[in-house]
mmCIF file of N, CA and C in Angstrom:
data_model
loop_
_atom_site.group_PDB
_atom_site.id
_atom_site.type_symbol
_atom_site.label_atom_id
_atom_site.label_comp_id
_atom_site.label_asym_id
_atom_site.label_seq_id
_atom_site.Cartn_x
_atom_site.Cartn_y
_atom_site.Cartn_z
ATOM 1 N N MET E 1 -92.752 155.976 -100.628
ATOM 2 C CA MET E 1 -91.438 155.689 -100.084
ATOM 3 C C MET E 1 -90.593 156.957 -100.186
ATOM 4 N N SER E 2 -89.904 157.309 -99.145
ATOM 5 C CA SER E 2 -89.092 158.522 -99.179
ATOM 6 C C SER E 2 -87.619 158.180 -99.383
ATOM 7 N N ALA E 3 -86.930 159.098 -100.018
ATOM 8 C CA ALA E 3 -85.504 158.908 -100.273
ATOM 9 C C ALA E 3 -84.718 159.231 -99.016
ATOM 10 N N PRO E 4 -83.640 158.492 -98.764
ATOM 11 C CA PRO E 4 -82.792 158.867 -97.637
ATOM 12 C C PRO E 4 -82.144 160.227 -97.923
ATOM 13 N N ASP E 5 -81.927 161.006 -96.861
ATOM 14 C CA ASP E 5 -81.289 162.317 -97.030
ATOM 15 C C ASP E 5 -79.858 162.174 -97.519
ATOM 16 N N THR E 6 -79.158 161.173 -96.998
ATOM 17 C CA THR E 6 -77.782 160.912 -97.415
ATOM 18 C C THR E 6 -77.597 159.421 -97.619
ATOM 19 N N ILE E 7 -76.668 159.093 -98.465
ATOM 20 C CA ILE E 7 -76.290 157.704 -98.696
ATOM 21 C C ILE E 7 -74.903 157.553 -98.083
ATOM 22 N N GLU E 8 -74.775 156.689 -97.123
ATOM 23 C CA GLU E 8 -73.483 156.461 -96.474
ATOM 24 C C GLU E 8 -72.558 155.674 -97.399
ATOM 25 N N ALA E 9 -71.278 155.991 -97.368
ATOM 26 C CA ALA E 9 -70.291 155.331 -98.233
ATOM 27 C C ALA E 9 -70.190 153.841 -97.958
ATOM 28 N N ASP E 10 -70.512 153.415 -96.716
ATOM 29 C CA ASP E 10 -70.410 151.994 -96.390
ATOM 30 C C ASP E 10 -71.740 151.247 -96.508
ATOM 31 N N ALA E 11 -72.807 151.947 -96.940
ATOM 32 C CA ALA E 11 -74.091 151.283 -97.170
ATOM 33 C C ALA E 11 -73.945 150.329 -98.359
ATOM 34 N N VAL E 12 -74.646 149.212 -98.298
ATOM 35 C CA VAL E 12 -74.537 148.196 -99.349
ATOM 36 C C VAL E 12 -75.880 148.084 -100.082
ATOM 37 N N PRO E 13 -75.941 148.611 -101.314
ATOM 38 C CA PRO E 13 -77.202 148.553 -102.063
ATOM 39 C C PRO E 13 -77.378 147.243 -102.825
ATOM 40 N N ARG E 14 -78.636 146.881 -102.969
ATOM 41 C CA ARG E 14 -78.991 145.744 -103.828
ATOM 42 C C ARG E 14 -80.302 146.080 -104.513
ATOM 43 N N ILE E 15 -80.517 145.479 -105.653
ATOM 44 C CA ILE E 15 -81.785 145.666 -106.350
ATOM 45 C C ILE E 15 -82.875 145.059 -105.473
ATOM 46 N N ALA E 16 -83.954 145.789 -105.308
ATOM 47 C CA ALA E 16 -85.025 145.389 -104.404
ATOM 48 C C ALA E 16 -85.683 144.076 -104.844
ATOM 49 N N ARG E 17 -86.158 143.368 -103.850
ATOM 50 C CA ARG E 17 -86.894 142.127 -104.099
ATOM 51 C C ARG E 17 -88.071 142.431 -105.026
ATOM 52 N N GLY E 18 -88.303 141.541 -105.967
ATOM 53 C CA GLY E 18 -89.385 141.733 -106.921
ATOM 54 C C GLY E 18 -88.991 142.536 -108.148
ATOM 55 N N HIS E 19 -87.743 143.005 -108.188
ATOM 56 C CA HIS E 19 -87.231 143.768 -109.322
ATOM 57 C C HIS E 19 -86.117 142.965 -109.985
ATOM 58 N N ARG E 20 -86.014 143.103 -111.290
ATOM 59 C CA ARG E 20 -84.958 142.393 -112.030
ATOM 60 C C ARG E 20 -84.483 143.280 -113.164
ATOM 61 N N MET E 21 -83.167 143.380 -113.283
ATOM 62 C CA MET E 21 -82.581 144.167 -114.356
ATOM 63 C C MET E 21 -82.144 143.227 -115.474
ATOM 64 N N GLN E 22 -82.398 143.635 -116.701
ATOM 65 C CA GLN E 22 -81.946 142.839 -117.846
ATOM 66 C C GLN E 22 -81.768 143.747 -119.055
ATOM 67 N N PHE E 23 -80.995 143.233 -120.021
ATOM 68 C CA PHE E 23 -80.831 143.958 -121.285
ATOM 69 C C PHE E 23 -81.991 143.575 -122.181
ATOM 70 N N GLU E 24 -82.632 144.565 -122.768
ATOM 71 C CA GLU E 24 -83.772 144.350 -123.642
ATOM 72 C C GLU E 24 -83.353 144.656 -125.078
ATOM 73 N N PRO E 25 -83.057 143.603 -125.882
ATOM 74 C CA PRO E 25 -82.566 143.828 -127.250
ATOM 75 C C PRO E 25 -83.510 144.668 -128.110
ATOM 76 N N ALA E 26 -84.795 144.487 -127.948
ATOM 77 C CA ALA E 26 -85.754 145.233 -128.780
ATOM 78 C C ALA E 26 -85.640 146.732 -128.544
ATOM 79 N N GLN E 27 -85.266 147.122 -127.324
ATOM 80 C CA GLN E 27 -85.124 148.546 -127.021
ATOM 81 C C GLN E 27 -83.666 148.989 -127.017
ATOM 82 N N ASP E 28 -82.756 148.025 -127.152
ATOM 83 C CA ASP E 28 -81.318 148.277 -127.161
ATOM 84 C C ASP E 28 -80.872 149.031 -125.906
ATOM 85 N N CYS E 29 -81.396 148.579 -124.753
ATOM 86 C CA CYS E 29 -81.018 149.191 -123.482
ATOM 87 C C CYS E 29 -81.353 148.243 -122.332
ATOM 88 N N HIS E 30 -80.836 148.571 -121.160
ATOM 89 C CA HIS E 30 -81.179 147.824 -119.957
ATOM 90 C C HIS E 30 -82.509 148.354 -119.423
ATOM 91 N N VAL E 31 -83.267 147.445 -118.818
ATOM 92 C CA VAL E 31 -84.531 147.814 -118.189
ATOM 93 C C VAL E 31 -84.574 147.206 -116.792
ATOM 94 N N LEU E 32 -85.396 147.787 -115.962
ATOM 95 C CA LEU E 32 -85.654 147.248 -114.638
ATOM 96 C C LEU E 32 -87.106 146.803 -114.635
ATOM 97 N N LEU E 33 -87.302 145.502 -114.463
ATOM 98 C CA LEU E 33 -88.639 144.933 -114.475
ATOM 99 C C LEU E 33 -89.139 144.761 -113.054
ATOM 100 N N TYR E 34 -90.420 144.986 -112.857
ATOM 101 C CA TYR E 34 -91.055 144.762 -111.569
ATOM 102 C C TYR E 34 -92.517 144.426 -111.850
ATOM 103 N N PRO E 35 -93.245 143.890 -110.867
ATOM 104 C CA PRO E 35 -94.591 143.395 -111.158
ATOM 105 C C PRO E 35 -95.532 144.407 -111.805
ATOM 106 N N GLU E 36 -95.403 145.672 -111.472
ATOM 107 C CA GLU E 36 -96.320 146.674 -112.015
ATOM 108 C C GLU E 36 -95.865 147.267 -113.337
ATOM 109 N N GLY E 37 -94.659 146.927 -113.786
ATOM 110 C CA GLY E 37 -94.214 147.525 -115.029
ATOM 111 C C GLY E 37 -92.738 147.381 -115.310
ATOM 112 N N MET E 38 -92.214 148.382 -116.011
ATOM 113 C CA MET E 38 -90.829 148.348 -116.464
ATOM 114 C C MET E 38 -90.296 149.779 -116.511
ATOM 115 N N ILE E 39 -89.043 149.929 -116.122
ATOM 116 C CA ILE E 39 -88.344 151.209 -116.209
ATOM 117 C C ILE E 39 -87.240 151.060 -117.238
ATOM 118 N N THR E 40 -87.182 151.945 -118.209
ATOM 119 C CA THR E 40 -86.099 151.973 -119.174
ATOM 120 C C THR E 40 -84.954 152.758 -118.543
ATOM 121 N N LEU E 41 -83.781 152.139 -118.497
ATOM 122 C CA LEU E 41 -82.634 152.752 -117.839
ATOM 123 C C LEU E 41 -81.703 153.416 -118.849
ATOM 124 N N ASN E 42 -81.208 154.585 -118.504
ATOM 125 C CA ASN E 42 -80.183 155.184 -119.345
ATOM 126 C C ASN E 42 -78.857 154.474 -119.037
ATOM 127 N N PRO E 43 -77.842 154.645 -119.860
ATOM 128 C CA PRO E 43 -76.586 153.914 -119.647
ATOM 129 C C PRO E 43 -75.958 154.143 -118.273
ATOM 130 N N SER E 44 -76.031 155.355 -117.753
ATOM 131 C CA SER E 44 -75.446 155.632 -116.435
ATOM 132 C C SER E 44 -76.175 154.867 -115.338
ATOM 133 N N ALA E 45 -77.493 154.884 -115.370
ATOM 134 C CA ALA E 45 -78.283 154.155 -114.372
ATOM 135 C C ALA E 45 -77.992 152.661 -114.439
ATOM 136 N N ALA E 46 -77.874 152.131 -115.656
ATOM 137 C CA ALA E 46 -77.572 150.705 -115.815
ATOM 138 C C ALA E 46 -76.202 150.369 -115.236
ATOM 139 N N GLU E 47 -75.210 151.216 -115.471
ATOM 140 C CA GLU E 47 -73.866 150.974 -114.925
ATOM 141 C C GLU E 47 -73.899 150.918 -113.402
ATOM 142 N N ILE E 48 -74.660 151.805 -112.790
ATOM 143 C CA ILE E 48 -74.747 151.826 -111.328
ATOM 144 C C ILE E 48 -75.502 150.598 -110.829
ATOM 145 N N LEU E 49 -76.680 150.344 -111.384
ATOM 146 C CA LEU E 49 -77.495 149.225 -110.896
ATOM 147 C C LEU E 49 -76.826 147.870 -111.096
ATOM 148 N N GLN E 50 -76.036 147.720 -112.153
ATOM 149 C CA GLN E 50 -75.332 146.453 -112.361
ATOM 150 C C GLN E 50 -74.391 146.149 -111.205
ATOM 151 N N ARG E 51 -73.959 147.164 -110.513
ATOM 152 C CA ARG E 51 -73.008 146.977 -109.410
ATOM 153 C C ARG E 51 -73.697 146.868 -108.051
ATOM 154 N N CYS E 52 -75.008 147.041 -108.016
ATOM 155 C CA CYS E 52 -75.776 146.936 -106.762
ATOM 156 C C CYS E 52 -76.109 145.472 -106.514
ATOM 157 N N ASP E 53 -75.101 144.732 -106.028
ATOM 158 C CA ASP E 53 -75.221 143.285 -105.893
ATOM 159 C C ASP E 53 -75.441 142.804 -104.462
ATOM 160 N N GLY E 54 -75.603 143.736 -103.541
ATOM 161 C CA GLY E 54 -75.793 143.359 -102.147
ATOM 162 C C GLY E 54 -74.507 142.979 -101.443
ATOM 163 N N GLU E 55 -73.369 143.164 -102.109
ATOM 164 C CA GLU E 55 -72.069 142.844 -101.519
ATOM 165 C C GLU E 55 -71.127 144.031 -101.479
ATOM 166 N N LYS E 56 -71.190 144.886 -102.504
ATOM 167 C CA LYS E 56 -70.285 146.038 -102.595
ATOM 168 C C LYS E 56 -70.897 147.254 -101.907
ATOM 169 N N PRO E 57 -70.118 147.930 -101.076
ATOM 170 C CA PRO E 57 -70.610 149.198 -100.518
ATOM 171 C C PRO E 57 -70.589 150.298 -101.588
ATOM 172 N N VAL E 58 -71.317 151.351 -101.299
ATOM 173 C CA VAL E 58 -71.432 152.470 -102.239
ATOM 174 C C VAL E 58 -70.060 152.995 -102.648
ATOM 175 N N GLN E 59 -69.127 153.116 -101.714
ATOM 176 C CA GLN E 59 -67.804 153.646 -102.053
ATOM 177 C C GLN E 59 -67.097 152.766 -103.070
ATOM 178 N N ALA E 60 -67.224 151.448 -102.954
ATOM 179 C CA ALA E 60 -66.604 150.539 -103.927
ATOM 180 C C ALA E 60 -67.250 150.695 -105.297
ATOM 181 N N ILE E 61 -68.556 150.914 -105.325
ATOM 182 C CA ILE E 61 -69.255 151.139 -106.598
ATOM 183 C C ILE E 61 -68.730 152.417 -107.246
ATOM 184 N N CYS E 62 -68.594 153.474 -106.447
ATOM 185 C CA CYS E 62 -68.054 154.739 -106.971
ATOM 186 C C CYS E 62 -66.637 154.548 -107.499
ATOM 187 N N ASP E 63 -65.814 153.815 -106.754
ATOM 188 C CA ASP E 63 -64.428 153.578 -107.175
ATOM 189 C C ASP E 63 -64.378 152.790 -108.479
ATOM 190 N N GLU E 64 -65.205 151.753 -108.604
ATOM 191 C CA GLU E 64 -65.239 150.951 -109.838
ATOM 192 C C GLU E 64 -65.647 151.805 -111.031
ATOM 193 N N LEU E 65 -66.690 152.605 -110.848
ATOM 194 C CA LEU E 65 -67.167 153.442 -111.947
ATOM 195 C C LEU E 65 -66.139 154.500 -112.331
ATOM 196 N N SER E 66 -65.500 155.087 -111.356
ATOM 197 C CA SER E 66 -64.464 156.076 -111.639
ATOM 198 C C SER E 66 -63.336 155.448 -112.449
ATOM 199 N N ALA E 67 -62.916 154.255 -112.052
ATOM 200 C CA ALA E 67 -61.852 153.559 -112.786
ATOM 201 C C ALA E 67 -62.304 153.193 -114.199
ATOM 202 N N ALA E 68 -63.552 152.769 -114.339
ATOM 203 C CA ALA E 68 -64.074 152.368 -115.651
ATOM 204 C C ALA E 68 -64.195 153.549 -116.606
ATOM 205 N N PHE E 69 -64.348 154.750 -116.045
ATOM 206 C CA PHE E 69 -64.532 155.937 -116.877
ATOM 207 C C PHE E 69 -63.391 156.936 -116.683
ATOM 208 N N GLU E 70 -62.171 156.398 -116.750
ATOM 209 C CA GLU E 70 -60.935 157.184 -116.809
ATOM 210 C C GLU E 70 -60.796 158.196 -115.677
ATOM 211 N N GLY E 71 -61.157 157.781 -114.470
ATOM 212 C CA GLY E 71 -60.961 158.637 -113.308
ATOM 213 C C GLY E 71 -62.009 159.718 -113.118
ATOM 214 N N ALA E 72 -63.112 159.612 -113.828
ATOM 215 C CA ALA E 72 -64.172 160.614 -113.700
ATOM 216 C C ALA E 72 -64.675 160.682 -112.261
ATOM 217 N N GLU E 73 -65.049 161.860 -111.827
ATOM 218 C CA GLU E 73 -65.622 162.050 -110.500
ATOM 219 C C GLU E 73 -67.108 161.696 -110.584
ATOM 220 N N VAL E 74 -67.475 160.575 -110.003
ATOM 221 C CA VAL E 74 -68.839 160.061 -110.136
ATOM 222 C C VAL E 74 -69.603 160.014 -108.816
ATOM 223 N N THR E 75 -68.934 160.294 -107.716
ATOM 224 C CA THR E 75 -69.542 160.070 -106.402
ATOM 225 C C THR E 75 -70.870 160.793 -106.234
ATOM 226 N N SER E 76 -70.938 162.067 -106.540
ATOM 227 C CA SER E 76 -72.202 162.792 -106.329
ATOM 228 C C SER E 76 -73.312 162.257 -107.226
ATOM 229 N N ASP E 77 -72.976 161.886 -108.471
ATOM 230 C CA ASP E 77 -73.980 161.329 -109.380
ATOM 231 C C ASP E 77 -74.483 159.975 -108.881
ATOM 232 N N VAL E 78 -73.579 159.141 -108.381
ATOM 233 C CA VAL E 78 -73.980 157.829 -107.863
ATOM 234 C C VAL E 78 -74.888 158.009 -106.653
ATOM 235 N N HIS E 79 -74.509 158.877 -105.744
ATOM 236 C CA HIS E 79 -75.328 159.119 -104.552
ATOM 237 C C HIS E 79 -76.701 159.665 -104.929
ATOM 238 N N GLU E 80 -76.725 160.601 -105.866
ATOM 239 C CA GLU E 80 -78.005 161.176 -106.306
ATOM 240 C C GLU E 80 -78.895 160.093 -106.923
ATOM 241 N N PHE E 81 -78.322 159.266 -107.791
ATOM 242 C CA PHE E 81 -79.118 158.199 -108.407
ATOM 243 C C PHE E 81 -79.619 157.215 -107.359
ATOM 244 N N LEU E 82 -78.759 156.825 -106.420
ATOM 245 C CA LEU E 82 -79.180 155.860 -105.409
ATOM 246 C C LEU E 82 -80.275 156.421 -104.504
ATOM 247 N N ARG E 83 -80.250 157.715 -104.225
ATOM 248 C CA ARG E 83 -81.349 158.329 -103.465
ATOM 249 C C ARG E 83 -82.658 158.219 -104.251
ATOM 250 N N LEU E 84 -82.590 158.518 -105.549
ATOM 251 C CA LEU E 84 -83.772 158.392 -106.401
ATOM 252 C C LEU E 84 -84.250 156.945 -106.444
ATOM 253 N N ALA E 85 -83.316 156.019 -106.676
ATOM 254 C CA ALA E 85 -83.674 154.606 -106.787
ATOM 255 C C ALA E 85 -84.300 154.100 -105.488
ATOM 256 N N ALA E 86 -83.779 154.541 -104.346
ATOM 257 C CA ALA E 86 -84.351 154.136 -103.067
ATOM 258 C C ALA E 86 -85.752 154.712 -102.893
ATOM 259 N N SER E 87 -85.941 155.959 -103.297
ATOM 260 C CA SER E 87 -87.267 156.593 -103.154
ATOM 261 C C SER E 87 -88.308 155.906 -104.028
ATOM 262 N N GLN E 88 -87.863 155.317 -105.125
ATOM 263 C CA GLN E 88 -88.772 154.611 -106.028
ATOM 264 C C GLN E 88 -88.933 153.131 -105.664
ATOM 265 N N GLY E 89 -88.156 152.686 -104.686
ATOM 266 C CA GLY E 89 -88.237 151.291 -104.272
ATOM 267 C C GLY E 89 -87.458 150.337 -105.156
ATOM 268 N N TRP E 90 -86.550 150.880 -105.970
ATOM 269 C CA TRP E 90 -85.759 150.037 -106.873
ATOM 270 C C TRP E 90 -84.589 149.376 -106.163
ATOM 271 N N VAL E 91 -84.030 150.036 -105.157
ATOM 272 C CA VAL E 91 -82.898 149.481 -104.398
ATOM 273 C C VAL E 91 -83.214 149.546 -102.909
ATOM 274 N N GLN E 92 -82.522 148.673 -102.190
ATOM 275 C CA GLN E 92 -82.577 148.632 -100.738
ATOM 276 C C GLN E 92 -81.145 148.590 -100.234
ATOM 277 N N PHE E 93 -80.950 149.028 -99.008
ATOM 278 C CA PHE E 93 -79.610 149.061 -98.422
ATOM 279 C C PHE E 93 -79.536 148.153 -97.206
ATOM 280 N N SER E 94 -78.346 147.577 -97.036
ATOM 281 C CA SER E 94 -78.108 146.795 -95.819
ATOM 282 C C SER E 94 -76.908 147.368 -95.100
#
């Protein structure tokens, strides 16, 4: 699967079918589960994926994260992560 060259601000990401995110107490972190395995998520990835609900566009996700982290500039990091997540099949866009 190839990553999109750009992520449009109005694209709406959701966690891909067959994948599920949950908090794993034994590892004290969020993980992304899928039939072939599990991905351990760092806190930033978990914050982004929690907002990929199939309803919010990328720009709204960036705005929420910026507000949650005292106005931090997060847009490029969110776009970079979503490109990676799409290339790995973790998220899909509508």
